[in-house]
């Protein structure tokens, strides 16, 4: 039988100019990716940071690679060290880098070489309000995101905060490449619904690969 649409293999869903979802692209690597997440967070634990506005974020974060993203009362920044322990971030695992580079290439960005990976951990109720990612030096470089664990509703807006937003479900193993004009679109994550994922448990993890410097 000719199987015209098998969900056993990853497939692409164009989202907007410069943005493409590679559905299930990381699924076969999920176990190994998860082991790396556990080992990175054993070195630099997930932490709930405080925004410049004084709010504690509901998403817990850590990083790997040459630079890590964080926020405190003074603002947002990329730094070479974790303020919690003044140690360098753990190196980016080879599997992380190769997956991000292959995904970027499949989406038309063959030169992408990330120097930072932000790890976000969502528990039920955790959310990320609409924001833009613009702390990176060269906004022509895409961002690659990898979702693991519980599904989340992603909001994909326009170029102004008030623009209407599409809602897209991001599930275990989904990879998205955000480049071109989509790079500066507002986006966020609605509060995570409770649940248990067979591999990951009661969490969603999202890895975002970035070229910061
Ligand atoms: C669209 N993370 O870490 S990943 C973030 O699921 C962030 O944790 C979300 O937004 C998460 O900054 C969304 C998808 C994503 C990441 C970066 C983008 C979408 C993006 C940059 C520009 C446009
Ligand atoms: Fe973002």
PDB file of C-alpha atoms and ligand atoms in Angstrom:
ATOM      1  CA  UNK A   1       0.000   0.000   0.000  1.00  0.00           C
ATOM      2  CA  UNK A   2       1.252   3.501  -0.781  1.00  0.00           C
ATOM      3  CA  UNK A   3       1.197   5.447   2.458  1.00  0.00           C
ATOM      4  CA  UNK A   4       0.727   9.078   1.414  1.00  0.00           C
ATOM      5  CA  UNK A   5       0.763  10.526   4.923  1.00  0.00           C
ATOM      6  CA  UNK A   6       2.541   8.420   7.474  1.00  0.00           C
ATOM      7  CA  UNK A   7       3.047  10.070  10.842  1.00  0.00           C
ATOM      8  CA  UNK A   8       6.020   7.759  11.413  1.00  0.00           C
ATOM      9  CA  UNK A   9       8.286  10.185   9.584  1.00  0.00           C
ATOM     10  CA  UNK A  10       8.792  13.877  10.337  1.00  0.00           C
ATOM     11  CA  UNK A  11       6.988  16.330   8.060  1.00  0.00           C
ATOM     12  CA  UNK A  12       7.245  20.060   7.400  1.00  0.00           C
ATOM     13  CA  UNK A  13       4.544  22.654   8.010  1.00  0.00           C
ATOM     14  CA  UNK A  14       5.316  26.145   6.731  1.00  0.00           C
ATOM     15  CA  UNK A  15       3.983  28.664   9.272  1.00  0.00           C
ATOM     16  CA  UNK A  16       4.874  32.083   7.878  1.00  0.00           C
ATOM     17  CA  UNK A  17       7.644  33.631   5.809  1.00  0.00           C
ATOM     18  CA  UNK A  18      10.900  32.351   7.367  1.00  0.00           C
ATOM     19  CA  UNK A  19       9.175  30.058   9.890  1.00  0.00           C
ATOM     20  CA  UNK A  20       8.694  26.318   9.433  1.00  0.00           C
ATOM     21  CA  UNK A  21       7.605  23.563  11.811  1.00  0.00           C
ATOM     22  CA  UNK A  22       9.512  20.283  11.449  1.00  0.00           C
ATOM     23  CA  UNK A  23       6.927  18.058  13.083  1.00  0.00           C
ATOM     24  CA  UNK A  24       8.347  15.208  15.209  1.00  0.00           C
ATOM     25  CA  UNK A  25      11.815  15.964  13.841  1.00  0.00           C
ATOM     26  CA  UNK A  26      13.505  15.384  17.239  1.00  0.00           C
ATOM     27  CA  UNK A  27      11.371  12.446  18.345  1.00  0.00           C
ATOM     28  CA  UNK A  28      13.961   9.739  17.700  1.00  0.00           C
ATOM     29  CA  UNK A  29      16.524  11.776  19.696  1.00  0.00           C
ATOM     30  CA  UNK A  30      14.177  12.601  22.564  1.00  0.00           C
ATOM     31  CA  UNK A  31      15.610  10.118  25.040  1.00  0.00           C
ATOM     32  CA  UNK A  32      19.210  11.257  24.462  1.00  0.00           C
ATOM     33  CA  UNK A  33      18.190  14.935  24.502  1.00  0.00           C
ATOM     34  CA  UNK A  34      16.410  14.397  27.812  1.00  0.00           C
ATOM     35  CA  UNK A  35      19.480  12.734  29.364  1.00  0.00           C
ATOM     36  CA  UNK A  36      21.535  15.791  28.360  1.00  0.00           C
ATOM     37  CA  UNK A  37      18.907  18.096  29.910  1.00  0.00           C
ATOM     38  CA  UNK A  38      19.181  16.177  33.186  1.00  0.00           C
ATOM     39  CA  UNK A  39      22.957  16.320  33.154  1.00  0.00           C
ATOM     40  CA  UNK A  40      23.074  20.070  32.312  1.00  0.00           C
ATOM     41  CA  UNK A  41      20.587  20.860  35.070  1.00  0.00           C
ATOM     42  CA  UNK A  42      22.592  18.763  37.551  1.00  0.00           C
ATOM     43  CA  UNK A  43      25.475  21.190  36.901  1.00  0.00           C
ATOM     44  CA  UNK A  44      23.455  24.431  36.656  1.00  0.00           C
ATOM     45  CA  UNK A  45      19.971  23.925  38.117  1.00  0.00           C
ATOM     46  CA  UNK A  46      16.763  25.273  36.587  1.00  0.00           C
ATOM     47  CA  UNK A  47      15.890  28.546  38.337  1.00  0.00           C
ATOM     48  CA  UNK A  48      12.844  30.837  38.430  1.00  0.00           C
ATOM     49  CA  UNK A  49      14.289  34.222  37.582  1.00  0.00           C
ATOM     50  CA  UNK A  50      12.928  37.646  38.457  1.00  0.00           C
ATOM     51  CA  UNK A  51      12.048  39.986  35.597  1.00  0.00           C
ATOM     52  CA  UNK A  52      13.035  43.670  35.604  1.00  0.00           C
ATOM     53  CA  UNK A  53       9.378  44.343  36.501  1.00  0.00           C
ATOM     54  CA  UNK A  54       9.839  42.348  39.724  1.00  0.00           C
ATOM     55  CA  UNK A  55       7.811  39.277  38.733  1.00  0.00           C
ATOM     56  CA  UNK A  56       9.024  35.741  39.317  1.00  0.00           C
ATOM     57  CA  UNK A  57       8.852  33.827  36.035  1.00  0.00           C
ATOM     58  CA  UNK A  58       6.720  30.665  36.059  1.00  0.00           C
ATOM     59  CA  UNK A  59       9.101  29.035  33.552  1.00  0.00           C
ATOM     60  CA  UNK A  60      12.308  27.711  35.120  1.00  0.00           C
ATOM     61  CA  UNK A  61      15.454  28.232  33.037  1.00  0.00           C
ATOM     62  CA  UNK A  62      19.051  27.174  32.608  1.00  0.00           C
ATOM     63  CA  UNK A  63      21.492  27.298  29.681  1.00  0.00           C
ATOM     64  CA  UNK A  64      24.342  25.542  27.928  1.00  0.00           C
ATOM     65  CA  UNK A  65      26.882  26.776  25.413  1.00  0.00           C
ATOM     66  CA  UNK A  66      29.222  29.776  25.367  1.00  0.00           C
ATOM     67  CA  UNK A  67      26.468  32.202  26.416  1.00  0.00           C
ATOM     68  CA  UNK A  68      23.340  31.934  28.523  1.00  0.00           C
ATOM     69  CA  UNK A  69      20.250  34.099  28.741  1.00  0.00           C
ATOM     70  CA  UNK A  70      19.025  35.354  32.075  1.00  0.00           C
ATOM     71  CA  UNK A  71      17.069  38.153  33.663  1.00  0.00           C
ATOM     72  CA  UNK A  72      17.202  39.918  36.992  1.00  0.00           C
ATOM     73  CA  UNK A  73      16.014  43.227  38.429  1.00  0.00           C
ATOM     74  CA  UNK A  74      18.542  45.050  36.231  1.00  0.00           C
ATOM     75  CA  UNK A  75      17.358  43.629  32.915  1.00  0.00           C
ATOM     76  CA  UNK A  76      17.830  40.871  30.346  1.00  0.00           C
ATOM     77  CA  UNK A  77      21.289  39.746  29.301  1.00  0.00           C
ATOM     78  CA  UNK A  78      23.449  37.056  27.738  1.00  0.00           C
ATOM     79  CA  UNK A  79      26.474  36.175  29.859  1.00  0.00           C
ATOM     80  CA  UNK A  80      29.217  33.582  29.959  1.00  0.00           C
ATOM     81  CA  UNK A  81      28.452  32.676  33.565  1.00  0.00           C
ATOM     82  CA  UNK A  82      25.531  31.589  35.668  1.00  0.00           C
ATOM     83  CA  UNK A  83      24.936  34.244  38.368  1.00  0.00           C
ATOM     84  CA  UNK A  84      23.757  31.482  40.735  1.00  0.00           C
ATOM     85  CA  UNK A  85      27.238  29.964  41.075  1.00  0.00           C
ATOM     86  CA  UNK A  86      29.547  32.183  38.954  1.00  0.00           C
ATOM     87  CA  UNK A  87      30.453  29.151  36.865  1.00  0.00           C
ATOM     88  CA  UNK A  88      30.563  28.933  33.106  1.00  0.00           C
ATOM     89  CA  UNK A  89      27.542  27.325  31.489  1.00  0.00           C
ATOM     90  CA  UNK A  90      28.018  23.628  30.609  1.00  0.00           C
ATOM     91  CA  UNK A  91      29.202  23.074  27.028  1.00  0.00           C
ATOM     92  CA  UNK A  92      26.600  22.511  24.335  1.00  0.00           C
ATOM     93  CA  UNK A  93      26.316  18.747  23.730  1.00  0.00           C
ATOM     94  CA  UNK A  94      27.275  17.669  20.203  1.00  0.00           C
ATOM     95  CA  UNK A  95      23.815  16.176  19.707  1.00  0.00           C
ATOM     96  CA  UNK A  96      22.185  19.550  20.530  1.00  0.00           C
ATOM     97  CA  UNK A  97      24.378  21.403  18.046  1.00  0.00           C
ATOM     98  CA  UNK A  98      24.022  18.879  15.221  1.00  0.00           C
ATOM     99  CA  UNK A  99      20.247  18.661  15.599  1.00  0.00           C
ATOM    100  CA  UNK A 100      19.914  22.471  15.579  1.00  0.00           C
ATOM    101  CA  UNK A 101      22.206  22.810  12.564  1.00  0.00           C
ATOM    102  CA  UNK A 102      20.461  20.062  10.582  1.00  0.00           C
ATOM    103  CA  UNK A 103      17.043  21.559  11.317  1.00  0.00           C
ATOM    104  CA  UNK A 104      18.227  25.030  10.302  1.00  0.00           C
ATOM    105  CA  UNK A 105      19.660  23.629   7.078  1.00  0.00           C
ATOM    106  CA  UNK A 106      16.402  21.835   6.258  1.00  0.00           C
ATOM    107  CA  UNK A 107      14.637  25.169   6.706  1.00  0.00           C
ATOM    108  CA  UNK A 108      17.047  27.040   4.433  1.00  0.00           C
ATOM    109  CA  UNK A 109      19.656  28.344   6.885  1.00  0.00           C
ATOM    110  CA  UNK A 110      22.802  26.297   6.054  1.00  0.00           C
ATOM    111  CA  UNK A 111      25.243  28.581   7.920  1.00  0.00           C
ATOM    112  CA  UNK A 112      23.601  28.531  11.360  1.00  0.00           C
ATOM    113  CA  UNK A 113      26.061  27.792  14.175  1.00  0.00           C
ATOM    114  CA  UNK A 114      24.519  28.399  17.624  1.00  0.00           C
ATOM    115  CA  UNK A 115      26.649  29.682  20.509  1.00  0.00           C
ATOM    116  CA  UNK A 116      23.841  29.596  23.100  1.00  0.00           C
ATOM    117  CA  UNK A 117      21.054  27.236  24.120  1.00  0.00           C
ATOM    118  CA  UNK A 118      18.355  28.339  26.558  1.00  0.00           C
ATOM    119  CA  UNK A 119      16.541  25.481  28.307  1.00  0.00           C
ATOM    120  CA  UNK A 120      13.007  26.329  29.471  1.00  0.00           C
ATOM    121  CA  UNK A 121      11.111  24.021  31.833  1.00  0.00           C
ATOM    122  CA  UNK A 122       7.325  24.364  32.090  1.00  0.00           C
ATOM    123  CA  UNK A 123       5.192  22.819  34.808  1.00  0.00           C
ATOM    124  CA  UNK A 124       1.374  22.894  34.750  1.00  0.00           C
ATOM    125  CA  UNK A 125       0.241  26.544  34.816  1.00  0.00           C
ATOM    126  CA  UNK A 126       3.604  27.899  33.619  1.00  0.00           C
ATOM    127  CA  UNK A 127       3.373  30.374  30.738  1.00  0.00           C
ATOM    128  CA  UNK A 128       5.398  32.838  28.727  1.00  0.00           C
ATOM    129  CA  UNK A 129       3.621  36.094  27.875  1.00  0.00           C
ATOM    130  CA  UNK A 130       3.910  37.607  24.394  1.00  0.00           C
ATOM    131  CA  UNK A 131       7.409  38.943  23.761  1.00  0.00           C
ATOM    132  CA  UNK A 132      10.020  39.466  21.037  1.00  0.00           C
ATOM    133  CA  UNK A 133      13.511  37.925  21.042  1.00  0.00           C
ATOM    134  CA  UNK A 134      15.841  40.742  20.092  1.00  0.00           C
ATOM    135  CA  UNK A 135      18.772  40.571  22.516  1.00  0.00           C
ATOM    136  CA  UNK A 136      20.905  38.743  19.921  1.00  0.00           C
ATOM    137  CA  UNK A 137      23.412  40.746  17.876  1.00  0.00           C
ATOM    138  CA  UNK A 138      22.529  39.575  14.351  1.00  0.00           C
ATOM    139  CA  UNK A 139      18.793  39.213  13.855  1.00  0.00           C
ATOM    140  CA  UNK A 140      19.348  37.678  10.406  1.00  0.00           C
ATOM    141  CA  UNK A 141      20.340  34.494  12.274  1.00  0.00           C
ATOM    142  CA  UNK A 142      17.370  32.203  12.943  1.00  0.00           C
ATOM    143  CA  UNK A 143      16.360  30.625  16.252  1.00  0.00           C
ATOM    144  CA  UNK A 144      15.743  26.863  16.367  1.00  0.00           C
ATOM    145  CA  UNK A 145      13.368  25.532  19.031  1.00  0.00           C
ATOM    146  CA  UNK A 146      12.845  21.935  20.176  1.00  0.00           C
ATOM    147  CA  UNK A 147       9.824  20.902  22.269  1.00  0.00           C
ATOM    148  CA  UNK A 148       9.824  17.842  24.539  1.00  0.00           C
ATOM    149  CA  UNK A 149       7.248  16.408  26.932  1.00  0.00           C
ATOM    150  CA  UNK A 150       3.756  17.792  27.505  1.00  0.00           C
ATOM    151  CA  UNK A 151       2.119  19.680  24.622  1.00  0.00           C
ATOM    152  CA  UNK A 152       1.722  23.465  24.773  1.00  0.00           C
ATOM    153  CA  UNK A 153      -0.300  26.053  22.899  1.00  0.00           C
ATOM    154  CA  UNK A 154       2.107  28.439  21.200  1.00  0.00           C
ATOM    155  CA  UNK A 155       0.941  31.951  20.296  1.00  0.00           C
ATOM    156  CA  UNK A 156       2.378  33.412  17.115  1.00  0.00           C
ATOM    157  CA  UNK A 157       1.563  37.090  16.746  1.00  0.00           C
ATOM    158  CA  UNK A 158       2.633  39.940  14.526  1.00  0.00           C
ATOM    159  CA  UNK A 159       5.168  42.713  14.768  1.00  0.00           C
ATOM    160  CA  UNK A 160       3.289  44.703  17.420  1.00  0.00           C
ATOM    161  CA  UNK A 161       2.196  43.408  20.790  1.00  0.00           C
ATOM    162  CA  UNK A 162      -1.472  44.102  20.084  1.00  0.00           C
ATOM    163  CA  UNK A 163      -1.579  42.210  16.758  1.00  0.00           C
ATOM    164  CA  UNK A 164      -3.804  39.131  16.739  1.00  0.00           C
ATOM    165  CA  UNK A 165      -2.003  35.832  17.331  1.00  0.00           C
ATOM    166  CA  UNK A 166      -2.422  32.381  15.780  1.00  0.00           C
ATOM    167  CA  UNK A 167      -2.498  29.442  18.189  1.00  0.00           C
ATOM    168  CA  UNK A 168      -0.405  26.400  17.308  1.00  0.00           C
ATOM    169  CA  UNK A 169      -0.016  23.205  19.315  1.00  0.00           C
ATOM    170  CA  UNK A 170       3.638  22.257  19.841  1.00  0.00           C
ATOM    171  CA  UNK A 171       4.122  18.617  20.806  1.00  0.00           C
ATOM    172  CA  UNK A 172       6.861  16.216  21.867  1.00  0.00           C
ATOM    173  CA  UNK A 173       9.630  16.154  19.271  1.00  0.00           C
ATOM    174  CA  UNK A 174       8.489  19.179  17.279  1.00  0.00           C
ATOM    175  CA  UNK A 175      11.263  21.445  15.996  1.00  0.00           C
ATOM    176  CA  UNK A 176      10.602  24.962  14.694  1.00  0.00           C
ATOM    177  CA  UNK A 177      12.967  27.221  12.791  1.00  0.00           C
ATOM    178  CA  UNK A 178      12.244  30.938  13.151  1.00  0.00           C
ATOM    179  CA  UNK A 179      14.091  33.122  10.683  1.00  0.00           C
ATOM    180  CA  UNK A 180      13.655  35.866   8.122  1.00  0.00           C
ATOM    181  CA  UNK A 181      10.796  38.222   8.843  1.00  0.00           C
ATOM    182  CA  UNK A 182       9.349  35.828  11.449  1.00  0.00           C
ATOM    183  CA  UNK A 183      12.366  36.385  13.660  1.00  0.00           C
ATOM    184  CA  UNK A 184      10.881  39.543  15.177  1.00  0.00           C
ATOM    185  CA  UNK A 185       7.284  38.421  15.591  1.00  0.00           C
ATOM    186  CA  UNK A 186       5.718  38.443  19.027  1.00  0.00           C
ATOM    187  CA  UNK A 187       5.198  35.003  20.503  1.00  0.00           C
ATOM    188  CA  UNK A 188       4.336  33.275  23.766  1.00  0.00           C
ATOM    189  CA  UNK A 189       3.121  30.102  25.449  1.00  0.00           C
ATOM    190  CA  UNK A 190      -0.330  29.730  27.084  1.00  0.00           C
ATOM    191  CA  UNK A 191      -0.489  28.187  30.591  1.00  0.00           C
ATOM    192  CA  UNK A 192       0.563  24.538  30.403  1.00  0.00           C
ATOM    193  CA  UNK A 193      -2.233  22.032  31.008  1.00  0.00           C
ATOM    194  CA  UNK A 194      -1.552  19.330  33.610  1.00  0.00           C
ATOM    195  CA  UNK A 195      -0.641  15.886  32.335  1.00  0.00           C
ATOM    196  CA  UNK A 196       1.987  13.188  32.368  1.00  0.00           C
ATOM    197  CA  UNK A 197       4.220  12.425  29.398  1.00  0.00           C
ATOM    198  CA  UNK A 198       5.518   8.813  29.245  1.00  0.00           C
ATOM    199  CA  UNK A 199       9.190   9.848  28.880  1.00  0.00           C
ATOM    200  CA  UNK A 200       9.329  13.332  30.410  1.00  0.00           C
ATOM    201  CA  UNK A 201       6.724  13.179  33.194  1.00  0.00           C
ATOM    202  CA  UNK A 202       4.741  16.264  34.256  1.00  0.00           C
ATOM    203  CA  UNK A 203       6.838  18.860  32.402  1.00  0.00           C
ATOM    204  CA  UNK A 204       7.403  20.454  29.061  1.00  0.00           C
ATOM    205  CA  UNK A 205      10.961  21.343  28.065  1.00  0.00           C
ATOM    206  CA  UNK A 206      11.827  23.735  25.282  1.00  0.00           C
ATOM    207  CA  UNK A 207      15.341  24.205  23.942  1.00  0.00           C
ATOM    208  CA  UNK A 208      16.075  27.357  21.929  1.00  0.00           C
ATOM    209  CA  UNK A 209      19.284  27.536  19.940  1.00  0.00           C
ATOM    210  CA  UNK A 210      20.604  30.989  19.247  1.00  0.00           C
ATOM    211  CA  UNK A 211      23.561  32.807  17.704  1.00  0.00           C
ATOM    212  CA  UNK A 212      24.181  35.545  20.228  1.00  0.00           C
ATOM    213  CA  UNK A 213      27.598  36.968  19.285  1.00  0.00           C
TER     214      UNK A 213
HETATM  215  C1  LIG B   1       9.334  33.112  17.268  1.00  0.00           C
HETATM  216  N1  LIG B   1      10.349  30.085  24.105  1.00  0.00           N
HETATM  217  O1  LIG B   1      12.664  31.109  24.966  1.00  0.00           O
HETATM  218  S1  LIG B   1       9.864  28.466  21.480  1.00  0.00           S
HETATM  219  C2  LIG B   1      11.929  31.864  24.301  1.00  0.00           C
HETATM  220  O2  LIG B   1       8.311  27.311  24.037  1.00  0.00           O
HETATM  221  C3  LIG B   1      10.614  31.365  23.857  1.00  0.00           C
HETATM  222  O3  LIG B   1       9.685  28.027  25.518  1.00  0.00           O
HETATM  223  C4  LIG B   1       9.068  29.508  23.838  1.00  0.00           C
HETATM  224  O4  LIG B   1       9.877  32.102  23.290  1.00  0.00           O
HETATM  225  C5  LIG B   1       9.019  28.168  24.502  1.00  0.00           C
HETATM  226  O5  LIG B   1      12.248  33.015  23.960  1.00  0.00           O
HETATM  227  C6  LIG B   1       8.767  29.446  22.406  1.00  0.00           C
HETATM  228  C7  LIG B   1       9.481  29.119  19.960  1.00  0.00           C
HETATM  229  C8  LIG B   1      10.131  30.415  19.573  1.00  0.00           C
HETATM  230  C9  LIG B   1      11.369  30.789  20.020  1.00  0.00           C
HETATM  231  C10 LIG B   1      11.940  31.958  19.542  1.00  0.00           C
HETATM  232  C11 LIG B   1      11.259  32.750  18.614  1.00  0.00           C
HETATM  233  C12 LIG B   1       9.458  31.185  18.692  1.00  0.00           C
HETATM  234  C13 LIG B   1      10.014  32.348  18.198  1.00  0.00           C
HETATM  235  C14 LIG B   1      11.811  33.927  18.090  1.00  0.00           C
HETATM  236  C15 LIG B   1      11.128  34.657  17.160  1.00  0.00           C
HETATM  237  C16 LIG B   1       9.877  34.260  16.753  1.00  0.00           C
HETATM  238 FE1  LIG B   2      10.973  33.922  22.711  1.00  0.00          FE
END
